Amino acid sequence: MSIWEKLKNTLKKTKEKFKRIFLSENLEELEEALLSADIGTQLTQKLIEKSKKFGGNKKEFLKEELINILSIPYKERFFSLPKVVLVIGVNGTGKTTTVGKLAYYYKNRNHNVIIASADTYRDAATEQLKVWAEKIGVEIILSQKGQDAAAVVFDTIQSAQKRKKDIVLVDTAGRLHTRKELIEELKKIVKVVNKIKNSEPEEIFLIIDATVGQNGIEQAKIFKEEIGVTGIIVTKLDGTAKGGILIPIAYELKLPICYVGCGENIDDLIPFSPQDFVKAILED
Ligand SMILES: Nc1nc2c(ncn2[C@@H]2O[C@H](COP(=O)(O)OP(=O)(O)OP(=O)(O)O)[C@@H](O)[C@H]2O)c(=O)[nH]1
Ligand SMILES: [Mg+2]
C-alpha cells in the first residue's frame, strides 16, 4: 500500500464528518458541521465569519484555509553528532510505540540509531521497547525502574559518541506522581543534553493522541511553555473520526505537525503533508 493510500484509509471516518460541511444549507448547519468535525470553537467562528464574505466554491475556500492553517514552517535542526530526538507526552499517548516507529524510519534512511529507554517509572517500559529495538535491529540502552532518567540519557549519548551513532532516540515516561514531577524530569533530561552536547536536543517531539480531543491541546500548551517543543506527532488517527483535531492543534499551538501515527505496526508512521491531509479529508 502506498503512503497516500494508507493516509486515505486512515482518514476514512474523519472524511465522513467533513462531508457534512458541504451538505450544510445555512450558517447554523455549517457551524454544527464544523464543530462536529473537531475543528474547535475558536476556529469554527473564524471560518464562519470568513465564509460569509466568501461567495464562491465552499470546498475550494475550505481547502485553502485548512492548508494555510496546517502549513506551519518547520526547519530540521542539526547542532552536533549525535542528533538527539526526545519523545515526550502524557501517559498512554503512544510515545514508546512512536520511538519504535521512528527508529525504523530513521534506520531505513541509513541512520545509525541508538535508543535510550529513559522511562524509568513504568514497570516493563524497557521490556516493551527492547522488543521493538530487537525487531528493527537497532541498539538500545536499557534502564531499571527507579533509575535517574537523565542519567540514562547521558549514558546513551556518551555511548553514541563512542560508537559513531548519529541519532539518539529517547523514550520518556508519561506518568509520574504529579505532572509537575514529569515536567521537572524532562527539564533535567534537556539540561543533561545541553551539558553533553553544548546545545539543546535537535528535536523535541510531543506526542498527542488524536482520540483525546481538545484536552490534548491544553496539555500540549503546558509542554510547549515548560519544555519547548519542536514538532508534534499525532497518534491513533486510524480508527477514529476525530482526525479534524489536527487543524486546531496547528492553529492553537502554532507548532508543526511532523508525523502521524496510523496503526500499531512498525511502519505505521507517515510524514505529515498539509496538502495530502486536506486532500484526503475533502476530496472525493
Ligand atoms: N491504533 C493505534 N494504536 C496506537 C498508535 N500508537 C500507539 N498505539 C497504541 O497505544 C497504546 C499505548 O502506546 P504506548 O506507546 O505504550 O504509549 P506511551 O505513551 O509510551 O505510554 P506510557 O509509557 O504508559 O506513557 C498501545 O496499545 C499502542 O499499541 C497508533 O498510531 N494507532
Ligand atoms: Mg511508554
PDB file of C-alpha atoms and ligand atoms in Angstrom:
ATOM      1  CA  MET A   1       0.000   0.000   0.000  1.00  0.00           C
ATOM      2  CA  SER A   2       1.374   3.435  -0.882  1.00  0.00           C
ATOM      3  CA  ILE A   3       1.670   6.128   1.780  1.00  0.00           C
ATOM      4  CA  TRP A   4      -1.135   8.045   0.099  1.00  0.00           C
ATOM      5  CA  GLU A   5      -3.474   5.054   0.197  1.00  0.00           C
ATOM      6  CA  LYS A   6      -2.570   4.426   3.821  1.00  0.00           C
ATOM      7  CA  LEU A   7      -3.353   8.029   4.705  1.00  0.00           C
ATOM      8  CA  LYS A   8      -6.653   7.909   2.835  1.00  0.00           C
ATOM      9  CA  ASN A   9      -7.683   4.700   4.626  1.00  0.00           C
ATOM     10  CA  THR A  10      -6.650   6.159   7.972  1.00  0.00           C
ATOM     11  CA  LEU A  11      -8.802   9.242   7.447  1.00  0.00           C
ATOM     12  CA  LYS A  12     -11.888   7.488   6.084  1.00  0.00           C
ATOM     13  CA  LYS A  13     -14.042   8.086   9.163  1.00  0.00           C
ATOM     14  CA  THR A  14     -12.830  11.653   9.542  1.00  0.00           C
ATOM     15  CA  LYS A  15     -13.763  12.319   5.928  1.00  0.00           C
ATOM     16  CA  GLU A  16     -17.367  11.319   6.598  1.00  0.00           C
ATOM     17  CA  LYS A  17     -17.580  14.115   9.158  1.00  0.00           C
ATOM     18  CA  PHE A  18     -16.199  16.675   6.757  1.00  0.00           C
ATOM     19  CA  LYS A  19     -18.776  15.706   4.139  1.00  0.00           C
ATOM     20  CA  ARG A  20     -21.456  17.252   6.328  1.00  0.00           C
ATOM     21  CA  ILE A  21     -19.806  20.639   5.950  1.00  0.00           C
ATOM     22  CA  PHE A  22     -20.653  20.694   2.264  1.00  0.00           C
ATOM     23  CA  LEU A  23     -24.172  19.450   2.784  1.00  0.00           C
ATOM     24  CA  SER A  24     -24.991  22.229   5.221  1.00  0.00           C
ATOM     25  CA  GLU A  25     -27.521  24.668   3.836  1.00  0.00           C
ATOM     26  CA  ASN A  26     -27.303  27.536   6.282  1.00  0.00           C
ATOM     27  CA  LEU A  27     -24.829  29.026   8.731  1.00  0.00           C
ATOM     28  CA  GLU A  28     -26.288  27.166  11.667  1.00  0.00           C
ATOM     29  CA  GLU A  29     -25.814  23.832   9.969  1.00  0.00           C
ATOM     30  CA  LEU A  30     -22.353  24.848   8.852  1.00  0.00           C
ATOM     31  CA  GLU A  31     -21.397  25.736  12.416  1.00  0.00           C
ATOM     32  CA  GLU A  32     -22.663  22.423  13.688  1.00  0.00           C
ATOM     33  CA  ALA A  33     -20.821  20.502  10.991  1.00  0.00           C
ATOM     34  CA  LEU A  34     -17.538  22.322  11.640  1.00  0.00           C
ATOM     35  CA  LEU A  35     -17.807  21.698  15.380  1.00  0.00           C
ATOM     36  CA  SER A  36     -18.626  18.061  14.886  1.00  0.00           C
ATOM     37  CA  ALA A  37     -15.544  17.768  12.646  1.00  0.00           C
ATOM     38  CA  ASP A  38     -13.440  18.664  15.735  1.00  0.00           C
ATOM     39  CA  ILE A  39     -12.223  21.964  14.389  1.00  0.00           C
ATOM     40  CA  GLY A  40     -12.871  23.633  17.766  1.00  0.00           C
ATOM     41  CA  THR A  41     -14.961  26.651  18.710  1.00  0.00           C
ATOM     42  CA  GLN A  42     -12.277  29.283  18.058  1.00  0.00           C
ATOM     43  CA  LEU A  43     -11.604  28.233  14.520  1.00  0.00           C
ATOM     44  CA  THR A  44     -15.234  27.457  13.719  1.00  0.00           C
ATOM     45  CA  GLN A  45     -16.208  31.065  14.480  1.00  0.00           C
ATOM     46  CA  LYS A  46     -13.350  32.397  12.398  1.00  0.00           C
ATOM     47  CA  LEU A  47     -14.189  30.203   9.415  1.00  0.00           C
ATOM     48  CA  ILE A  48     -17.864  31.134   9.581  1.00  0.00           C
ATOM     49  CA  GLU A  49     -17.042  34.842   9.597  1.00  0.00           C
ATOM     50  CA  LYS A  50     -14.767  34.373   6.624  1.00  0.00           C
ATOM     51  CA  SER A  51     -17.213  32.194   4.706  1.00  0.00           C
ATOM     52  CA  LYS A  52     -19.903  34.899   4.987  1.00  0.00           C
ATOM     53  CA  LYS A  53     -17.736  37.146   2.875  1.00  0.00           C
ATOM     54  CA  PHE A  54     -16.838  34.366   0.521  1.00  0.00           C
ATOM     55  CA  GLY A  55     -19.355  33.701  -2.206  1.00  0.00           C
ATOM     56  CA  GLY A  56     -17.524  31.122  -4.316  1.00  0.00           C
ATOM     57  CA  ASN A  57     -16.889  27.414  -4.061  1.00  0.00           C
ATOM     58  CA  LYS A  58     -17.142  26.299  -0.425  1.00  0.00           C
ATOM     59  CA  LYS A  59     -14.816  23.367  -0.899  1.00  0.00           C
ATOM     60  CA  GLU A  60     -12.072  25.420  -2.545  1.00  0.00           C
ATOM     61  CA  PHE A  61     -12.383  28.030   0.186  1.00  0.00           C
ATOM     62  CA  LEU A  62     -12.079  25.479   2.962  1.00  0.00           C
ATOM     63  CA  LYS A  63      -9.240  23.649   1.260  1.00  0.00           C
ATOM     64  CA  GLU A  64      -7.155  26.771   1.030  1.00  0.00           C
ATOM     65  CA  GLU A  65      -7.930  27.846   4.583  1.00  0.00           C
ATOM     66  CA  LEU A  66      -7.062  24.457   6.069  1.00  0.00           C
ATOM     67  CA  ILE A  67      -3.820  24.088   4.119  1.00  0.00           C
ATOM     68  CA  ASN A  68      -2.785  27.549   5.320  1.00  0.00           C
ATOM     69  CA  ILE A  69      -3.544  26.712   8.939  1.00  0.00           C
ATOM     70  CA  LEU A  70      -1.664  23.407   8.783  1.00  0.00           C
ATOM     71  CA  SER A  71       1.383  24.789   6.992  1.00  0.00           C
ATOM     72  CA  ILE A  72       3.487  25.819   9.974  1.00  0.00           C
ATOM     73  CA  PRO A  73       7.084  26.338   8.847  1.00  0.00           C
ATOM     74  CA  TYR A  74       9.341  23.547  10.005  1.00  0.00           C
ATOM     75  CA  LYS A  75      13.097  23.542   9.870  1.00  0.00           C
ATOM     76  CA  GLU A  76      15.049  20.469  10.834  1.00  0.00           C
ATOM     77  CA  ARG A  77      17.804  21.390  13.232  1.00  0.00           C
ATOM     78  CA  PHE A  78      21.250  19.948  13.477  1.00  0.00           C
ATOM     79  CA  PHE A  79      23.774  21.063  16.062  1.00  0.00           C
ATOM     80  CA  SER A  80      26.228  18.212  16.569  1.00  0.00           C
ATOM     81  CA  LEU A  81      26.537  14.461  16.367  1.00  0.00           C
ATOM     82  CA  PRO A  82      24.724  12.535  17.652  1.00  0.00           C
ATOM     83  CA  LYS A  83      21.473  14.271  16.862  1.00  0.00           C
ATOM     84  CA  VAL A  84      19.199  13.912  19.915  1.00  0.00           C
ATOM     85  CA  VAL A  85      15.469  13.295  19.475  1.00  0.00           C
ATOM     86  CA  LEU A  86      13.314  13.395  22.606  1.00  0.00           C
ATOM     87  CA  VAL A  87       9.822  11.912  22.542  1.00  0.00           C
ATOM     88  CA  ILE A  88       7.571  13.358  25.244  1.00  0.00           C
ATOM     89  CA  GLY A  89       3.901  13.477  26.226  1.00  0.00           C
ATOM     90  CA  VAL A  90       1.398  12.373  28.842  1.00  0.00           C
ATOM     91  CA  ASN A  91       0.796   8.695  29.575  1.00  0.00           C
ATOM     92  CA  GLY A  92      -0.605   6.357  27.006  1.00  0.00           C
ATOM     93  CA  THR A  93      -0.393   8.731  24.029  1.00  0.00           C
ATOM     94  CA  GLY A  94       1.899   6.384  22.091  1.00  0.00           C
ATOM     95  CA  LYS A  95       5.427   7.564  22.932  1.00  0.00           C
ATOM     96  CA  THR A  96       7.106   4.175  23.161  1.00  0.00           C
ATOM     97  CA  THR A  97       5.388   2.908  20.013  1.00  0.00           C
ATOM     98  CA  THR A  98       6.403   6.076  18.179  1.00  0.00           C
ATOM     99  CA  VAL A  99      10.026   5.727  19.307  1.00  0.00           C
ATOM    100  CA  GLY A 100       9.990   2.263  17.723  1.00  0.00           C
ATOM    101  CA  LYS A 101       8.433   3.585  14.525  1.00  0.00           C
ATOM    102  CA  LEU A 102      10.906   6.483  14.340  1.00  0.00           C
ATOM    103  CA  ALA A 103      13.839   4.116  14.880  1.00  0.00           C
ATOM    104  CA  TYR A 104      12.598   2.067  11.933  1.00  0.00           C
ATOM    105  CA  TYR A 105      12.009   5.195   9.838  1.00  0.00           C
ATOM    106  CA  TYR A 106      15.488   6.625  10.518  1.00  0.00           C
ATOM    107  CA  LYS A 107      17.172   3.268  10.036  1.00  0.00           C
ATOM    108  CA  ASN A 108      15.569   2.930   6.624  1.00  0.00           C
ATOM    109  CA  ARG A 109      17.105   6.298   5.784  1.00  0.00           C
ATOM    110  CA  ASN A 110      20.544   4.920   6.594  1.00  0.00           C
ATOM    111  CA  HIS A 111      20.922   6.433  10.015  1.00  0.00           C
ATOM    112  CA  ASN A 112      22.778   4.651  12.744  1.00  0.00           C
ATOM    113  CA  VAL A 113      20.276   4.825  15.580  1.00  0.00           C
ATOM    114  CA  ILE A 114      20.552   4.111  19.292  1.00  0.00           C
ATOM    115  CA  ILE A 115      17.560   4.200  21.626  1.00  0.00           C
ATOM    116  CA  ALA A 116      17.621   5.464  25.211  1.00  0.00           C
ATOM    117  CA  SER A 117      14.984   3.752  27.276  1.00  0.00           C
ATOM    118  CA  ALA A 118      14.515   6.628  29.705  1.00  0.00           C
ATOM    119  CA  ASP A 119      11.067   5.731  31.009  1.00  0.00           C
ATOM    120  CA  THR A 120      12.286   4.579  34.385  1.00  0.00           C
ATOM    121  CA  TYR A 121       8.906   4.953  36.000  1.00  0.00           C
ATOM    122  CA  ARG A 122       6.601   2.408  34.445  1.00  0.00           C
ATOM    123  CA  ASP A 123       7.049  -1.303  35.018  1.00  0.00           C
ATOM    124  CA  ALA A 124       8.025  -3.113  31.848  1.00  0.00           C
ATOM    125  CA  ALA A 125       8.582   0.078  29.826  1.00  0.00           C
ATOM    126  CA  THR A 126      12.087  -1.063  28.983  1.00  0.00           C
ATOM    127  CA  GLU A 127      10.929  -4.545  28.033  1.00  0.00           C
ATOM    128  CA  GLN A 128       8.357  -3.138  25.597  1.00  0.00           C
ATOM    129  CA  LEU A 129      10.971  -1.023  23.876  1.00  0.00           C
ATOM    130  CA  LYS A 130      13.540  -3.812  23.840  1.00  0.00           C
ATOM    131  CA  VAL A 131      11.171  -5.947  21.784  1.00  0.00           C
ATOM    132  CA  TRP A 132      10.786  -3.122  19.260  1.00  0.00           C
ATOM    133  CA  ALA A 133      14.546  -2.491  19.119  1.00  0.00           C
ATOM    134  CA  GLU A 134      15.305  -6.159  18.509  1.00  0.00           C
ATOM    135  CA  LYS A 135      12.684  -6.347  15.813  1.00  0.00           C
ATOM    136  CA  ILE A 136      14.187  -3.388  13.986  1.00  0.00           C
ATOM    137  CA  GLY A 137      17.789  -4.292  14.716  1.00  0.00           C
ATOM    138  CA  VAL A 138      18.894  -1.124  16.496  1.00  0.00           C
ATOM    139  CA  GLU A 139      20.831  -0.770  19.721  1.00  0.00           C
ATOM    140  CA  ILE A 140      19.159   0.198  22.942  1.00  0.00           C
ATOM    141  CA  ILE A 141      20.427   1.335  26.326  1.00  0.00           C
ATOM    142  CA  LEU A 142      18.129  -0.267  28.868  1.00  0.00           C
ATOM    143  CA  SER A 143      17.227   1.137  32.246  1.00  0.00           C
ATOM    144  CA  GLN A 144      15.864  -0.047  35.511  1.00  0.00           C
ATOM    145  CA  LYS A 145      12.769   1.089  37.292  1.00  0.00           C
ATOM    146  CA  GLY A 146      13.545   3.973  39.608  1.00  0.00           C
ATOM    147  CA  GLN A 147      16.836   4.851  37.894  1.00  0.00           C
ATOM    148  CA  ASP A 148      17.550   8.504  37.114  1.00  0.00           C
ATOM    149  CA  ALA A 149      16.133   9.090  33.609  1.00  0.00           C
ATOM    150  CA  ALA A 150      18.582  11.893  32.840  1.00  0.00           C
ATOM    151  CA  ALA A 151      21.482   9.580  33.699  1.00  0.00           C
ATOM    152  CA  VAL A 152      20.209   7.032  31.168  1.00  0.00           C
ATOM    153  CA  VAL A 153      20.159   9.762  28.515  1.00  0.00           C
ATOM    154  CA  PHE A 154      23.673  10.829  29.492  1.00  0.00           C
ATOM    155  CA  ASP A 155      24.971   7.258  29.179  1.00  0.00           C
ATOM    156  CA  THR A 156      23.266   6.761  25.830  1.00  0.00           C
ATOM    157  CA  ILE A 157      24.724   9.936  24.299  1.00  0.00           C
ATOM    158  CA  GLN A 158      28.188   9.010  25.540  1.00  0.00           C
ATOM    159  CA  SER A 159      27.792   5.545  24.143  1.00  0.00           C
ATOM    160  CA  ALA A 160      26.593   7.019  20.829  1.00  0.00           C
ATOM    161  CA  GLN A 161      29.632   9.279  20.635  1.00  0.00           C
ATOM    162  CA  LYS A 162      31.982   6.375  21.206  1.00  0.00           C
ATOM    163  CA  ARG A 163      30.243   4.117  18.743  1.00  0.00           C
ATOM    164  CA  LYS A 164      29.606   6.667  15.996  1.00  0.00           C
ATOM    165  CA  LYS A 165      25.839   6.569  16.195  1.00  0.00           C
ATOM    166  CA  ASP A 166      24.269   9.569  14.528  1.00  0.00           C
ATOM    167  CA  ILE A 167      20.817   9.607  16.158  1.00  0.00           C
ATOM    168  CA  VAL A 168      19.883   9.132  19.815  1.00  0.00           C
ATOM    169  CA  LEU A 169      16.171   8.482  20.222  1.00  0.00           C
ATOM    170  CA  VAL A 170      14.860   8.995  23.746  1.00  0.00           C
ATOM    171  CA  ASP A 171      11.688   7.405  25.125  1.00  0.00           C
ATOM    172  CA  THR A 172      10.452   9.187  28.247  1.00  0.00           C
ATOM    173  CA  ALA A 173       7.931   8.473  30.978  1.00  0.00           C
ATOM    174  CA  GLY A 174       4.356   9.602  30.651  1.00  0.00           C
ATOM    175  CA  ARG A 175       3.198   9.314  34.186  1.00  0.00           C
ATOM    176  CA  LEU A 176       4.946  10.305  37.359  1.00  0.00           C
ATOM    177  CA  HIS A 177       3.303  11.026  40.714  1.00  0.00           C
ATOM    178  CA  THR A 178       2.418  14.509  39.550  1.00  0.00           C
ATOM    179  CA  ARG A 179       2.513  16.431  36.265  1.00  0.00           C
ATOM    180  CA  LYS A 180       4.959  18.819  37.920  1.00  0.00           C
ATOM    181  CA  GLU A 181       7.325  15.947  38.575  1.00  0.00           C
ATOM    182  CA  LEU A 182       7.105  14.830  34.969  1.00  0.00           C
ATOM    183  CA  ILE A 183       7.962  18.341  33.760  1.00  0.00           C
ATOM    184  CA  GLU A 184      10.882  18.514  36.197  1.00  0.00           C
ATOM    185  CA  GLU A 185      12.219  15.177  34.982  1.00  0.00           C
ATOM    186  CA  LEU A 186      12.000  16.309  31.345  1.00  0.00           C
ATOM    187  CA  LYS A 187      13.724  19.589  32.185  1.00  0.00           C
ATOM    188  CA  LYS A 188      16.516  17.614  33.779  1.00  0.00           C
ATOM    189  CA  ILE A 189      16.871  15.475  30.644  1.00  0.00           C
ATOM    190  CA  VAL A 190      17.100  18.616  28.476  1.00  0.00           C
ATOM    191  CA  LYS A 191      19.719  20.013  30.851  1.00  0.00           C
ATOM    192  CA  VAL A 192      21.834  16.874  30.563  1.00  0.00           C
ATOM    193  CA  VAL A 193      21.642  17.028  26.768  1.00  0.00           C
ATOM    194  CA  ASN A 194      22.729  20.675  26.930  1.00  0.00           C
ATOM    195  CA  LYS A 195      25.640  19.774  29.116  1.00  0.00           C
ATOM    196  CA  ILE A 196      26.967  16.975  26.961  1.00  0.00           C
ATOM    197  CA  LYS A 197      26.205  18.482  23.521  1.00  0.00           C
ATOM    198  CA  ASN A 198      26.524  22.141  24.381  1.00  0.00           C
ATOM    199  CA  SER A 199      23.162  22.655  22.702  1.00  0.00           C
ATOM    200  CA  GLU A 200      19.527  21.801  23.089  1.00  0.00           C
ATOM    201  CA  PRO A 201      18.201  18.496  21.742  1.00  0.00           C
ATOM    202  CA  GLU A 202      17.668  18.890  17.997  1.00  0.00           C
ATOM    203  CA  GLU A 203      14.133  17.525  18.198  1.00  0.00           C
ATOM    204  CA  ILE A 204      11.579  17.504  20.981  1.00  0.00           C
ATOM    205  CA  PHE A 205       8.561  15.687  19.579  1.00  0.00           C
ATOM    206  CA  LEU A 206       5.377  15.976  21.579  1.00  0.00           C
ATOM    207  CA  ILE A 207       3.003  13.066  21.119  1.00  0.00           C
ATOM    208  CA  ILE A 208      -0.707  13.870  21.010  1.00  0.00           C
ATOM    209  CA  ASP A 209      -3.345  11.140  20.949  1.00  0.00           C
ATOM    210  CA  ALA A 210      -5.938  12.119  18.308  1.00  0.00           C
ATOM    211  CA  THR A 211      -8.747  10.434  20.213  1.00  0.00           C
ATOM    212  CA  VAL A 212      -8.296  12.666  23.281  1.00  0.00           C
ATOM    213  CA  GLY A 213      -9.585  15.802  21.545  1.00  0.00           C
ATOM    214  CA  GLN A 214      -9.303  19.350  22.883  1.00  0.00           C
ATOM    215  CA  ASN A 215      -7.728  18.165  26.164  1.00  0.00           C
ATOM    216  CA  GLY A 216      -4.664  17.074  24.239  1.00  0.00           C
ATOM    217  CA  ILE A 217      -4.192  20.647  23.035  1.00  0.00           C
ATOM    218  CA  GLU A 218      -4.406  22.041  26.547  1.00  0.00           C
ATOM    219  CA  GLN A 219      -1.777  19.547  27.755  1.00  0.00           C
ATOM    220  CA  ALA A 220       0.417  20.441  24.795  1.00  0.00           C
ATOM    221  CA  LYS A 221       0.405  24.121  25.763  1.00  0.00           C
ATOM    222  CA  ILE A 222       1.996  23.210  29.095  1.00  0.00           C
ATOM    223  CA  PHE A 223       4.753  21.139  27.446  1.00  0.00           C
ATOM    224  CA  LYS A 224       5.381  23.887  24.900  1.00  0.00           C
ATOM    225  CA  GLU A 225       5.755  26.503  27.590  1.00  0.00           C
ATOM    226  CA  GLU A 226       7.705  24.475  30.117  1.00  0.00           C
ATOM    227  CA  ILE A 227       9.980  22.297  27.987  1.00  0.00           C
ATOM    228  CA  GLY A 228       9.840  23.686  24.461  1.00  0.00           C
ATOM    229  CA  VAL A 229       8.555  21.543  21.607  1.00  0.00           C
ATOM    230  CA  THR A 230       9.966  21.465  18.067  1.00  0.00           C
ATOM    231  CA  GLY A 231       7.246  19.346  16.478  1.00  0.00           C
ATOM    232  CA  ILE A 232       4.060  17.396  17.057  1.00  0.00           C
ATOM    233  CA  ILE A 233       3.329  13.771  16.251  1.00  0.00           C
ATOM    234  CA  VAL A 234      -0.366  12.884  16.316  1.00  0.00           C
ATOM    235  CA  THR A 235      -1.029   9.199  17.020  1.00  0.00           C
ATOM    236  CA  LYS A 236      -4.019   6.848  16.707  1.00  0.00           C
ATOM    237  CA  LEU A 237      -5.504   8.552  13.674  1.00  0.00           C
ATOM    238  CA  ASP A 238      -6.597   5.112  12.481  1.00  0.00           C
ATOM    239  CA  GLY A 239      -9.964   4.039  13.676  1.00  0.00           C
ATOM    240  CA  THR A 240     -11.029   7.490  14.867  1.00  0.00           C
ATOM    241  CA  ALA A 241     -13.318  10.026  13.220  1.00  0.00           C
ATOM    242  CA  LYS A 242     -11.538  12.777  15.158  1.00  0.00           C
ATOM    243  CA  GLY A 243      -8.793  13.466  12.619  1.00  0.00           C
ATOM    244  CA  GLY A 244     -10.074  17.041  12.321  1.00  0.00           C
ATOM    245  CA  ILE A 245      -8.293  17.692  15.632  1.00  0.00           C
ATOM    246  CA  LEU A 246      -5.059  18.223  13.673  1.00  0.00           C
ATOM    247  CA  ILE A 247      -6.434  21.533  12.474  1.00  0.00           C
ATOM    248  CA  PRO A 248      -6.904  23.196  15.905  1.00  0.00           C
ATOM    249  CA  ILE A 249      -3.641  21.545  17.023  1.00  0.00           C
ATOM    250  CA  ALA A 250      -1.774  23.521  14.367  1.00  0.00           C
ATOM    251  CA  TYR A 251      -3.950  26.616  14.759  1.00  0.00           C
ATOM    252  CA  GLU A 252      -3.782  26.905  18.532  1.00  0.00           C
ATOM    253  CA  LEU A 253      -0.275  25.620  19.194  1.00  0.00           C
ATOM    254  CA  LYS A 254       1.424  27.128  16.135  1.00  0.00           C
ATOM    255  CA  LEU A 255       3.708  24.115  16.073  1.00  0.00           C
ATOM    256  CA  PRO A 256       4.429  21.995  13.002  1.00  0.00           C
ATOM    257  CA  ILE A 257       2.862  18.535  12.804  1.00  0.00           C
ATOM    258  CA  CYS A 258       5.749  16.347  11.634  1.00  0.00           C
ATOM    259  CA  TYR A 259       4.323  12.807  11.507  1.00  0.00           C
ATOM    260  CA  VAL A 260       1.064  10.990  12.112  1.00  0.00           C
ATOM    261  CA  GLY A 261       0.631   7.537  13.616  1.00  0.00           C
ATOM    262  CA  CYS A 262      -1.831   5.317  11.791  1.00  0.00           C
ATOM    263  CA  GLY A 263      -1.619   1.922  13.491  1.00  0.00           C
ATOM    264  CA  GLU A 264       0.282  -0.289  15.889  1.00  0.00           C
ATOM    265  CA  ASN A 265       2.831  -1.650  13.449  1.00  0.00           C
ATOM    266  CA  ILE A 266       6.380  -0.551  12.945  1.00  0.00           C
ATOM    267  CA  ASP A 267       5.707   1.098   9.581  1.00  0.00           C
ATOM    268  CA  ASP A 268       2.526   2.903  10.649  1.00  0.00           C
ATOM    269  CA  LEU A 269       4.114   6.340  10.733  1.00  0.00           C
ATOM    270  CA  ILE A 270       3.501   8.829   7.946  1.00  0.00           C
ATOM    271  CA  PRO A 271       5.448  12.065   7.399  1.00  0.00           C
ATOM    272  CA  PHE A 272       2.822  14.785   7.556  1.00  0.00           C
ATOM    273  CA  SER A 273       1.893  16.804   4.473  1.00  0.00           C
ATOM    274  CA  PRO A 274      -0.815  19.509   4.861  1.00  0.00           C
ATOM    275  CA  GLN A 275      -1.757  19.161   1.180  1.00  0.00           C
ATOM    276  CA  ASP A 276      -2.200  15.397   1.336  1.00  0.00           C
ATOM    277  CA  PHE A 277      -4.083  15.563   4.617  1.00  0.00           C
ATOM    278  CA  VAL A 278      -6.561  18.145   3.336  1.00  0.00           C
ATOM    279  CA  LYS A 279      -6.946  16.276   0.062  1.00  0.00           C
ATOM    280  CA  ALA A 280      -7.692  13.065   1.955  1.00  0.00           C
ATOM    281  CA  ILE A 281     -10.435  14.618   4.091  1.00  0.00           C
ATOM    282  CA  LEU A 282     -12.060  16.838   1.469  1.00  0.00           C
ATOM    283  CA  GLU A 283     -11.698  15.333  -1.975  1.00  0.00           C
ATOM    284  CA  ASP A 284     -13.814  12.537  -3.364  1.00  0.00           C
TER     285      ASP A 284
HETATM  286  N1  LIG B   1      -4.294   2.221  16.669  1.00  0.00           N
HETATM  287  C1  LIG B   1      -3.161   2.801  17.093  1.00  0.00           C
HETATM  288  N2  LIG B   1      -2.678   2.490  18.298  1.00  0.00           N
HETATM  289  C2  LIG B   1      -1.543   3.087  18.699  1.00  0.00           C
HETATM  290  C3  LIG B   1      -0.859   4.048  17.903  1.00  0.00           C
HETATM  291  N3  LIG B   1       0.222   4.466  18.601  1.00  0.00           N
HETATM  292  C4  LIG B   1       0.207   3.788  19.769  1.00  0.00           C
HETATM  293  N4  LIG B   1      -0.846   2.966  19.851  1.00  0.00           N
HETATM  294  C5  LIG B   1      -1.238   2.079  20.959  1.00  0.00           C
HETATM  295  O1  LIG B   1      -1.476   2.846  22.115  1.00  0.00           O
HETATM  296  C6  LIG B   1      -1.123   2.125  23.278  1.00  0.00           C
HETATM  297  C7  LIG B   1      -0.160   2.941  24.134  1.00  0.00           C
HETATM  298  O2  LIG B   1       1.046   3.089  23.413  1.00  0.00           O
HETATM  299  P1  LIG B   1       2.450   3.317  24.101  1.00  0.00           P
HETATM  300  O3  LIG B   1       3.441   3.513  23.011  1.00  0.00           O
HETATM  301  O4  LIG B   1       2.752   2.304  25.119  1.00  0.00           O
HETATM  302  O5  LIG B   1       2.162   4.722  24.815  1.00  0.00           O
HETATM  303  P2  LIG B   1       3.113   5.523  25.795  1.00  0.00           P
HETATM  304  O6  LIG B   1       2.871   6.963  25.563  1.00  0.00           O
HETATM  305  O7  LIG B   1       4.502   5.065  25.658  1.00  0.00           O
HETATM  306  O8  LIG B   1       2.527   5.094  27.215  1.00  0.00           O
HETATM  307  P3  LIG B   1       3.212   5.304  28.648  1.00  0.00           P
HETATM  308  O9  LIG B   1       4.639   4.926  28.517  1.00  0.00           O
HETATM  309  O10 LIG B   1       2.434   4.428  29.578  1.00  0.00           O
HETATM  310  O11 LIG B   1       3.043   6.757  28.970  1.00  0.00           O
HETATM  311  C8  LIG B   1      -0.530   0.813  22.801  1.00  0.00           C
HETATM  312  O12 LIG B   1      -1.516  -0.174  22.856  1.00  0.00           O
HETATM  313  C9  LIG B   1      -0.142   1.104  21.346  1.00  0.00           C
HETATM  314  O13 LIG B   1      -0.174  -0.046  20.540  1.00  0.00           O
HETATM  315  C10 LIG B   1      -1.422   4.378  16.617  1.00  0.00           C
HETATM  316  O14 LIG B   1      -0.931   5.213  15.846  1.00  0.00           O
HETATM  317  N5  LIG B   1      -2.581   3.711  16.277  1.00  0.00           N
HETATM  318 MG    MG B   2       5.867   4.367  27.057  1.00  0.00          MG
END
